[in-house]
Short mmCIF file of C-alpha atoms in Angstrom, two decimals:
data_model
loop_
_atom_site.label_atom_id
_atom_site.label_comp_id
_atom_site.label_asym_id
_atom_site.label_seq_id
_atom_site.Cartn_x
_atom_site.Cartn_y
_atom_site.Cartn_z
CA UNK A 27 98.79 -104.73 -81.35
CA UNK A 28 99.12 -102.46 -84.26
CA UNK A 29 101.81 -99.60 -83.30
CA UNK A 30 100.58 -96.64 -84.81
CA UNK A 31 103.12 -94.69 -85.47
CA UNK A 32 102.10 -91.28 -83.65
CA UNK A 33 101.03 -89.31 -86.05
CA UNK A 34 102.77 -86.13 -86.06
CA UNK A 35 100.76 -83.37 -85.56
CA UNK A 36 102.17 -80.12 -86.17
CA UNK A 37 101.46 -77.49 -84.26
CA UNK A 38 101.94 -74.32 -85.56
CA UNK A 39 103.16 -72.42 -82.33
CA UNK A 40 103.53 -68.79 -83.13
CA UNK A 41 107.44 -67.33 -81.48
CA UNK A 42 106.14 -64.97 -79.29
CA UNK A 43 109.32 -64.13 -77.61
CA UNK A 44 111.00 -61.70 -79.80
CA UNK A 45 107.16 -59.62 -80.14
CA UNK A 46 106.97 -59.32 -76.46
CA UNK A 47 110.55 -58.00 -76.31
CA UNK A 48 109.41 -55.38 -78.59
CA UNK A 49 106.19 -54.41 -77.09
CA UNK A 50 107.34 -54.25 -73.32
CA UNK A 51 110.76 -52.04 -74.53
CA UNK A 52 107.96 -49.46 -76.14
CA UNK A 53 105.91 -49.58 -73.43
CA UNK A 54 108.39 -48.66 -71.12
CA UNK A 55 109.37 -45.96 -72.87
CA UNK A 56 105.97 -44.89 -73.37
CA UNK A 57 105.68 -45.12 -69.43
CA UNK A 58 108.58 -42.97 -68.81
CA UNK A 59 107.69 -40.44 -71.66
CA UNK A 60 103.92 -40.36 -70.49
CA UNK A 61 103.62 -36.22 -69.55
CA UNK A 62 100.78 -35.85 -67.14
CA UNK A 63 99.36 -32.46 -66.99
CA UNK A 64 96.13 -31.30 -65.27
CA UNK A 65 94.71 -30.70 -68.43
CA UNK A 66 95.56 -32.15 -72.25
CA UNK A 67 95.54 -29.13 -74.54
CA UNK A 68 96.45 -30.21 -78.40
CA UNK A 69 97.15 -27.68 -80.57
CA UNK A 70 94.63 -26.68 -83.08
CA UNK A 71 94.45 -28.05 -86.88
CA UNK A 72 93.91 -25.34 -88.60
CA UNK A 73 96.94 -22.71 -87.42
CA UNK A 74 100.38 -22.20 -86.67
CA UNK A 75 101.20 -21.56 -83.14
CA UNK A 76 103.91 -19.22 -82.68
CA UNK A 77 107.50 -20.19 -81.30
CA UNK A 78 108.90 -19.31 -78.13
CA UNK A 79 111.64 -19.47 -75.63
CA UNK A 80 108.64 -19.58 -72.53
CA UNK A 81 108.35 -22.55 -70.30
CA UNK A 82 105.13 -22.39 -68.25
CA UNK A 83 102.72 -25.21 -68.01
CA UNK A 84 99.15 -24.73 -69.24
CA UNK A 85 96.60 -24.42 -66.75
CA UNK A 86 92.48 -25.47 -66.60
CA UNK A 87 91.21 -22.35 -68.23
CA UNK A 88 88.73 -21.50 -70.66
CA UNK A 89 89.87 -22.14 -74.28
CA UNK A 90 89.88 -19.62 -77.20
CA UNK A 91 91.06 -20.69 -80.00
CA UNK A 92 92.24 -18.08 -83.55
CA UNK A 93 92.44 -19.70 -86.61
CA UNK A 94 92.29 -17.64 -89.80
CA UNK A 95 88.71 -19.07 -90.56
CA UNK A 96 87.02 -18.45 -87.30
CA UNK A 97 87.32 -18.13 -83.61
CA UNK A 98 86.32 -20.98 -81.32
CA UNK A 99 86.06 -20.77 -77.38
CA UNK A 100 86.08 -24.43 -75.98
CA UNK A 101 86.07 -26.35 -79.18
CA UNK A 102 82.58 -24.73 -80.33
CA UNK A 103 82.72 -22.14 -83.25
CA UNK A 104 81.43 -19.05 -82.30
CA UNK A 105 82.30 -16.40 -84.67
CA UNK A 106 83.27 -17.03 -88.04
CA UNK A 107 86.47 -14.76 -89.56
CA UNK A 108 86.65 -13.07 -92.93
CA UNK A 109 89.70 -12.09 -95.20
CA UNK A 110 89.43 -9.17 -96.94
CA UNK A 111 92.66 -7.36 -99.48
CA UNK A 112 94.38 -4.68 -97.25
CA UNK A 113 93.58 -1.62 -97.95
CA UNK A 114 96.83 -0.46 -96.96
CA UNK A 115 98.82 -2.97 -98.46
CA UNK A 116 97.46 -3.57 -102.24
CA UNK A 117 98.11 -7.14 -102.69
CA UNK A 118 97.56 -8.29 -99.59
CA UNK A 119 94.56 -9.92 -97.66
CA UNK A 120 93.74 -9.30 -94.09
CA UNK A 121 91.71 -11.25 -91.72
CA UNK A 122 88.97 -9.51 -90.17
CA UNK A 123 85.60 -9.90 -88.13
CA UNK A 124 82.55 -9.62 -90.07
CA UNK A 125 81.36 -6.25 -89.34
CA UNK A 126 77.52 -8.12 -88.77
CA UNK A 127 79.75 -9.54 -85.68
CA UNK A 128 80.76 -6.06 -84.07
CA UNK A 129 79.42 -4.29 -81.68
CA UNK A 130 81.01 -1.33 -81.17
CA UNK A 131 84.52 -2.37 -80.23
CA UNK A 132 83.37 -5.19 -79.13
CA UNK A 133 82.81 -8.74 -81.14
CA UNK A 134 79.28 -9.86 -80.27
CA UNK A 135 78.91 -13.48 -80.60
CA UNK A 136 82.10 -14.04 -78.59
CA UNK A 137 81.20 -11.32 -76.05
CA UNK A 138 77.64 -13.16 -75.33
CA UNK A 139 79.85 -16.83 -75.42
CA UNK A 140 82.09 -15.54 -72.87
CA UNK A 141 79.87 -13.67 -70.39
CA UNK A 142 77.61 -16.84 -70.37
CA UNK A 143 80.59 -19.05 -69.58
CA UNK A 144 81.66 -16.58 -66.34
CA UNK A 145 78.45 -16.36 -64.92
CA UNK A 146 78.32 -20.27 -65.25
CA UNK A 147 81.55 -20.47 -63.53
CA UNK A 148 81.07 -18.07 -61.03
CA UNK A 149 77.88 -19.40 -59.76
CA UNK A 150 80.12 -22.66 -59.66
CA UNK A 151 82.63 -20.97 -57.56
CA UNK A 152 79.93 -19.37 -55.01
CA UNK A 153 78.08 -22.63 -54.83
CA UNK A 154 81.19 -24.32 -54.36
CA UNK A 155 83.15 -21.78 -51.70
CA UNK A 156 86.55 -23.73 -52.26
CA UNK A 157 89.27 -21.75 -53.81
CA UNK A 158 90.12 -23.75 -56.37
CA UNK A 159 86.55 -23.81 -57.92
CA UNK A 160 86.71 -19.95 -57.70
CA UNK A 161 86.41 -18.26 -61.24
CA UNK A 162 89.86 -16.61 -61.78
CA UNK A 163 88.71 -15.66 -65.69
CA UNK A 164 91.55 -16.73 -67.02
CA UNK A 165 91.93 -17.64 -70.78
CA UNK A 166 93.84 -19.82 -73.06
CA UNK A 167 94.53 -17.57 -75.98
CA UNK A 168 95.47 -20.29 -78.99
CA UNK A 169 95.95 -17.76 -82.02
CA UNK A 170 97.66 -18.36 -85.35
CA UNK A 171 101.15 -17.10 -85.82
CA UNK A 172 100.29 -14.66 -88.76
CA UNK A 173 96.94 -12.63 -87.50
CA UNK A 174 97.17 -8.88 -86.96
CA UNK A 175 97.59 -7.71 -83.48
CA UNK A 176 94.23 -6.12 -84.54
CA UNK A 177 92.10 -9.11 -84.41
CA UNK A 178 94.11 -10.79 -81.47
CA UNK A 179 93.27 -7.20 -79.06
CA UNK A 180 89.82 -6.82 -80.47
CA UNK A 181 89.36 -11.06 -78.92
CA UNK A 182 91.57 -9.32 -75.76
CA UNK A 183 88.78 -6.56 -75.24
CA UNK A 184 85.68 -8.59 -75.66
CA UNK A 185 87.57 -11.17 -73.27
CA UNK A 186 88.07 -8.82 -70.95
CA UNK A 187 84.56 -6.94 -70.94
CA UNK A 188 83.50 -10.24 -70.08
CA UNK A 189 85.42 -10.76 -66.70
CA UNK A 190 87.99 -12.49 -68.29
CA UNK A 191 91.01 -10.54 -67.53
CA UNK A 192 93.86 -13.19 -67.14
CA UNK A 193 95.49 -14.10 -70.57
CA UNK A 194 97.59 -16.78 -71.04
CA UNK A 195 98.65 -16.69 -75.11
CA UNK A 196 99.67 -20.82 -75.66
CA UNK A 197 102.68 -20.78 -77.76
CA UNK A 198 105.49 -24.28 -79.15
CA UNK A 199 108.00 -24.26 -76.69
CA UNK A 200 111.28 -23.70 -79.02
CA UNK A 201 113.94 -26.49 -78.79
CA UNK B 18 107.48 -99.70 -58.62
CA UNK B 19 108.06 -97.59 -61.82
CA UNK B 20 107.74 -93.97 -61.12
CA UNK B 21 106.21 -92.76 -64.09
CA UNK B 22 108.76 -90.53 -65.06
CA UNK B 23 107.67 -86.52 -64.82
CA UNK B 24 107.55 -84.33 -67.43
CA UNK B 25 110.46 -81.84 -66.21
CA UNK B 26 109.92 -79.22 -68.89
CA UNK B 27 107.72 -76.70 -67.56
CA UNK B 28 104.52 -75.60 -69.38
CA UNK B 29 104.87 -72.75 -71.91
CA UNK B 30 103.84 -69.61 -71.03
CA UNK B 31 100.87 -68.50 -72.13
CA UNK B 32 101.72 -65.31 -73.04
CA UNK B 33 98.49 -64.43 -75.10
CA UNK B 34 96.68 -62.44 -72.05
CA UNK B 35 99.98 -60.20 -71.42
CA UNK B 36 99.88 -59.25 -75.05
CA UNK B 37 96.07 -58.52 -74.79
CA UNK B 38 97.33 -56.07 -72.29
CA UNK B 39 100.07 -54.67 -73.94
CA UNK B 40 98.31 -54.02 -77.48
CA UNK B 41 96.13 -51.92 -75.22
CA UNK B 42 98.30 -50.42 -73.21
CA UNK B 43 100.47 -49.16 -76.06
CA UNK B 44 97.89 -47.48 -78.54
CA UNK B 45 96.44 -45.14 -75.07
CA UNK B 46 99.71 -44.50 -74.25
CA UNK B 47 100.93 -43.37 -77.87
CA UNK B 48 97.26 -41.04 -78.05
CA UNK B 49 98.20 -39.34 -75.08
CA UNK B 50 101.90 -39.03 -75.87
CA UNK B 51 103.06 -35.25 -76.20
CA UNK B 52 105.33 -35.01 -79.26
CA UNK B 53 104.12 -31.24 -79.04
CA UNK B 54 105.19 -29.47 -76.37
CA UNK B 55 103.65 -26.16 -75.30
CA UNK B 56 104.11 -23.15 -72.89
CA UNK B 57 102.06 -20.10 -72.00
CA UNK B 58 102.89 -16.51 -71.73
CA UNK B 59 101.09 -14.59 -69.11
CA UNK B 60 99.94 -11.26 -70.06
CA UNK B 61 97.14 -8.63 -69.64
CA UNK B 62 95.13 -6.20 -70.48
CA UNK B 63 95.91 -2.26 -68.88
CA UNK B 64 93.75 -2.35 -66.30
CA UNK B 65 92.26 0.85 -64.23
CA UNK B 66 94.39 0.01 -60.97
CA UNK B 67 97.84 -0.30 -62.22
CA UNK B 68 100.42 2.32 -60.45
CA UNK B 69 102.66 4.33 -63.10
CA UNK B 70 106.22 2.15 -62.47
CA UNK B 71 108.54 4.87 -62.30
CA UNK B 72 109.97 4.12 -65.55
CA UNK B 73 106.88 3.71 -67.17
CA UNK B 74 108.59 1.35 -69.78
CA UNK B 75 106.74 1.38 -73.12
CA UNK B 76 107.95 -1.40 -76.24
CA UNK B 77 106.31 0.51 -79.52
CA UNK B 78 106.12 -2.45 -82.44
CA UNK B 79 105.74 -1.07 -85.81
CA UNK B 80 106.49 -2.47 -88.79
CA UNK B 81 109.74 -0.14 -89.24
CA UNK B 82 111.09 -1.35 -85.84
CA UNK B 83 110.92 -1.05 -82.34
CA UNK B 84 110.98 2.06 -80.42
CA UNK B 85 111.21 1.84 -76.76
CA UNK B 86 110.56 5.36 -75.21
CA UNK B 87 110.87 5.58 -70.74
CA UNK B 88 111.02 7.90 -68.16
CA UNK B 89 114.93 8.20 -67.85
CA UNK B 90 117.13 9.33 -70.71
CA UNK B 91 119.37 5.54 -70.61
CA UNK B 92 115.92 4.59 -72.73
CA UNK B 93 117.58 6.90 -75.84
CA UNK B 94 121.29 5.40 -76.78
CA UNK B 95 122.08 8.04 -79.07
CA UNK B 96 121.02 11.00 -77.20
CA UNK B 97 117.62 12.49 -77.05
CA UNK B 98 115.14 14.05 -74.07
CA UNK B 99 113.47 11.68 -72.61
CA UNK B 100 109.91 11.77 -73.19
CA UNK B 101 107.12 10.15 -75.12
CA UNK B 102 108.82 8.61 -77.57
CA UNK B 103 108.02 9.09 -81.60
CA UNK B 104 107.60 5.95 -82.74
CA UNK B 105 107.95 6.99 -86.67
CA UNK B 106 111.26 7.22 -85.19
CA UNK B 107 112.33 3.78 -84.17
CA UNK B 108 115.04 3.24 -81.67
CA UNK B 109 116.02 0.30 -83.28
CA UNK B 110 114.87 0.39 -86.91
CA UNK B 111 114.64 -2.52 -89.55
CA UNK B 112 117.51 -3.33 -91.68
CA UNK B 113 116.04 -2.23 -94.66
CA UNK B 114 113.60 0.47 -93.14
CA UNK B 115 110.60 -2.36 -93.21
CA UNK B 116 110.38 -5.46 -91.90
CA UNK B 117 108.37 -8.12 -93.22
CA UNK B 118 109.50 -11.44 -91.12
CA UNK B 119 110.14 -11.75 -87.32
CA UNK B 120 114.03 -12.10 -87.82
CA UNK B 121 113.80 -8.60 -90.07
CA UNK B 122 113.58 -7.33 -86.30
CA UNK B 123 116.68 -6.39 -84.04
CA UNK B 124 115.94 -8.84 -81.38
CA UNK B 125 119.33 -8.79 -79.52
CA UNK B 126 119.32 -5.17 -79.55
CA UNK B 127 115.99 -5.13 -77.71
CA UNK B 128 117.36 -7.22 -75.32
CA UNK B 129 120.88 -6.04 -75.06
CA UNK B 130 118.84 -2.23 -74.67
CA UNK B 131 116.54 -3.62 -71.86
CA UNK B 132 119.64 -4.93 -70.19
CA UNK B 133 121.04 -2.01 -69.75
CA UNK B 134 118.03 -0.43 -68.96
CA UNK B 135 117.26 -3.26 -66.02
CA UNK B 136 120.70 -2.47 -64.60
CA UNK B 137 119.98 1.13 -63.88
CA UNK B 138 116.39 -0.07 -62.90
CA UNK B 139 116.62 -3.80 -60.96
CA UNK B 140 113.13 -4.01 -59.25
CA UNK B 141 111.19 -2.86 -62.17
CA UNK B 142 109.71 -5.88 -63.84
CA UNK B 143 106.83 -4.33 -65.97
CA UNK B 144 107.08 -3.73 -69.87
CA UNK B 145 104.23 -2.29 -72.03
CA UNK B 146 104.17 -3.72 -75.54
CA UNK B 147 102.18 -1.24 -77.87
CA UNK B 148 101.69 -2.91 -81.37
CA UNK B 149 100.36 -1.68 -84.55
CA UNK B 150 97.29 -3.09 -85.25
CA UNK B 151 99.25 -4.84 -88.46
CA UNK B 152 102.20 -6.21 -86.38
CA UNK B 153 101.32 -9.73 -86.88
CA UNK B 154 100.88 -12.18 -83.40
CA UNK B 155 104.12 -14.12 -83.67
CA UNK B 156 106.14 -10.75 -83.93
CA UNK B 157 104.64 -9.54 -80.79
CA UNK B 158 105.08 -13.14 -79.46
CA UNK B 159 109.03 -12.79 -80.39
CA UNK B 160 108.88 -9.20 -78.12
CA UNK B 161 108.13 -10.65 -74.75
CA UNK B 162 110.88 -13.31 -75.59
CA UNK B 163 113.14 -10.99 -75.89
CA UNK B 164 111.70 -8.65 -73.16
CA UNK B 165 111.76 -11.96 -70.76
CA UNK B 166 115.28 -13.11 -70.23
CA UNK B 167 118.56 -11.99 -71.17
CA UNK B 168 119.75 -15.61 -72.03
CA UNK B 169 123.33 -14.27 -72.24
CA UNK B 170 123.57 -13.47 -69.09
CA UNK B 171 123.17 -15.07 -65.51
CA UNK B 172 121.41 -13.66 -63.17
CA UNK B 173 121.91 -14.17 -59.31
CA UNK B 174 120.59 -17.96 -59.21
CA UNK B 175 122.97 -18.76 -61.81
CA UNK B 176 119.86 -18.46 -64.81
CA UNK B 177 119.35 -16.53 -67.61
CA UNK B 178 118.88 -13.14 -66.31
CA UNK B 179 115.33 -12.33 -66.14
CA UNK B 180 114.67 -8.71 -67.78
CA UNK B 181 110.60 -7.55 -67.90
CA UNK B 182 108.63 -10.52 -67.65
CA UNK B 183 105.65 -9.12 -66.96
CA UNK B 184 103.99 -7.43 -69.98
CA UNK B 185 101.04 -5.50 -70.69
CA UNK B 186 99.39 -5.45 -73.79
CA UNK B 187 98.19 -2.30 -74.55
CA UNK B 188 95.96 -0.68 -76.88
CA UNK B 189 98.03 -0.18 -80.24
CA UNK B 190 97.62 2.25 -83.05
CA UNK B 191 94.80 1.43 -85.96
#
């Protein structure tokens, strides 16, 4: 009988050993650095929050966010921002709302926006007759570290016209 | 009888399902990872109801300093009646007479001012911050911090000493 030497077959067995090690030590860490919130608020792209030494958590609330290009409530743009030189200040450039967007002291689009979203979520809250579901208007003021108090109260006003009274300005927690 | 002799070594793992898991695991764990943390700042509007505090604490921002004008004359550190307060006048004025960056503004004399002014006054807890409409955000963001807590000192549960952390934004000059 013809011994065939077995023929070696080599079989490429990839070490997983020292890729597992890896993985499971980031996962854990990933685990124990995992933040859960009742709601997942990223910062916007397009501004600079503001710095400070406050350390409340973010609650569910209705989202307005300032850039220097336009105001957003809830992700959707709503009223678009214009920068104009300061009069007072030769040299300078100001953001403003579009007088087309005023009314009165109030800024339109976002006024309309905002009354549309309390009446939704106070019909939720009557339908719903639980406490938690009961509108509180409260607001999540994102707004760009270098606006004029200006703009940021003219948003405050319309906000509150609409039943939105409750402001909470989001701000980077300093280190 | 020959016992056919057992293979002893014990199977390899087959660790390909457990890294399945893991490669998933990982990438929804590093998109929902905070490396930003944030905070919130309560803060309101004047509204119709709100009693007159006593004090009737009032923060002016302006862009040549802060003047804080109250109902008691501890408000006015060099002398003066107490009153509305003038704020072309600024209790605590810029270094240079105009200040262009948050630091340009004497934060720890804001807040070594409302110290003293929360010792004479304990219970009250209300500050209204009146801006000029060109006062940019983070400036008036830097105000409540310093109108919050007095982190120099402790207050009776042993943490920074909380000052006026409830502010009102009111309607500033145009």
């Amino acid at each position: 009988m013809l011994r065939r030497s077995p023929r070696r077959v080599i079989d490429p067995d990839l070490n997983l050993t020292s890729m597992m090690d890896l993985f499971t030590i980031i996962l854990v860490f990933l685990l124990k650095a995992q933040a859960t919130n009742d709601m997942s608020l990223s910062p916007s792209r397009d501004l600079v929050l503001p710095i400070s030494s406050a350390d409340a958590s973010p609650e569910l609330a209705v989202s307005v966010v300032l850039s220097r290009r336009e105001i957003r409530v809830d992700g959707e743009a709503v009223v678009g921002l214009t920068t104009v030189p300061d009069e007072e200040k030769p040299g300078q450039l100001l953001v403003v709302i579009p007088p087309s967007d005023r009314r009165g002291e109030l800024i339109g689009p976002l006024y309309d926006h905002l009354v549309e979203k309390a009446s939704v979520a106070m019909r939720i809250g009557e339908a719903s007759g639980r406490p938690e579901h009961q509108f509180k208007g409260r607001i999540l003021l994102q707004a760009d570290r270098g606006l004029p108090y200006a703009l940021v109260r003219d948003v405050m006003i319309t906000a509150g016209k609409a039943h939105f009274g409750e402001f909470k300005f989001v701000v980077l927690k300093e280190n | 009888m020959r016992t056919a002799r057992r293979d002893r070594s014990s199977p390899a793992m087959n660790l390909l399902p457990v890294l399945n898991l893991i490669s998933l695991l990982i990438p929804l764990f590093l998109l929902s990872s905070q490396f930003v943390h944030l905070a919130v700042i309560d803060t309101t509007l004047p509204g119709p109801g709100q009693e007159d505090a006593a004090l009737a604490l009032v923060l002016f921002v302006t862009e040549r300093g802060l003047a804080v004008s109250g109902a008691d004359a501890i408000v006015y550190p060099r002398g003066g009646a107490p009153g509305p307060a003038d704020p072309s006048a600024p209790t605590l004025p810029c270094a240079s007479g105009y200040c262009r960056e948050v630091s340009d503004y004497d934060w720890r004399g804001l807040t070594r001012l409302l110290s003293r002014i929360k010792d004479r006054y304990p219970q009250e807890e209300e500050l209204v911050i009146v801006p000029d409409a060109r006062v940019p955000y983070e400036v008036i963001i830097a105000a409540m911090d310093a109108a919050r807590v007095d982190t120099g000192a402790r207050g009776a549960d042993g943490r920074p000493r909380s000052l006026f952390p409830q502010v009102v934004l009111a309607d500033g000059a145009p």
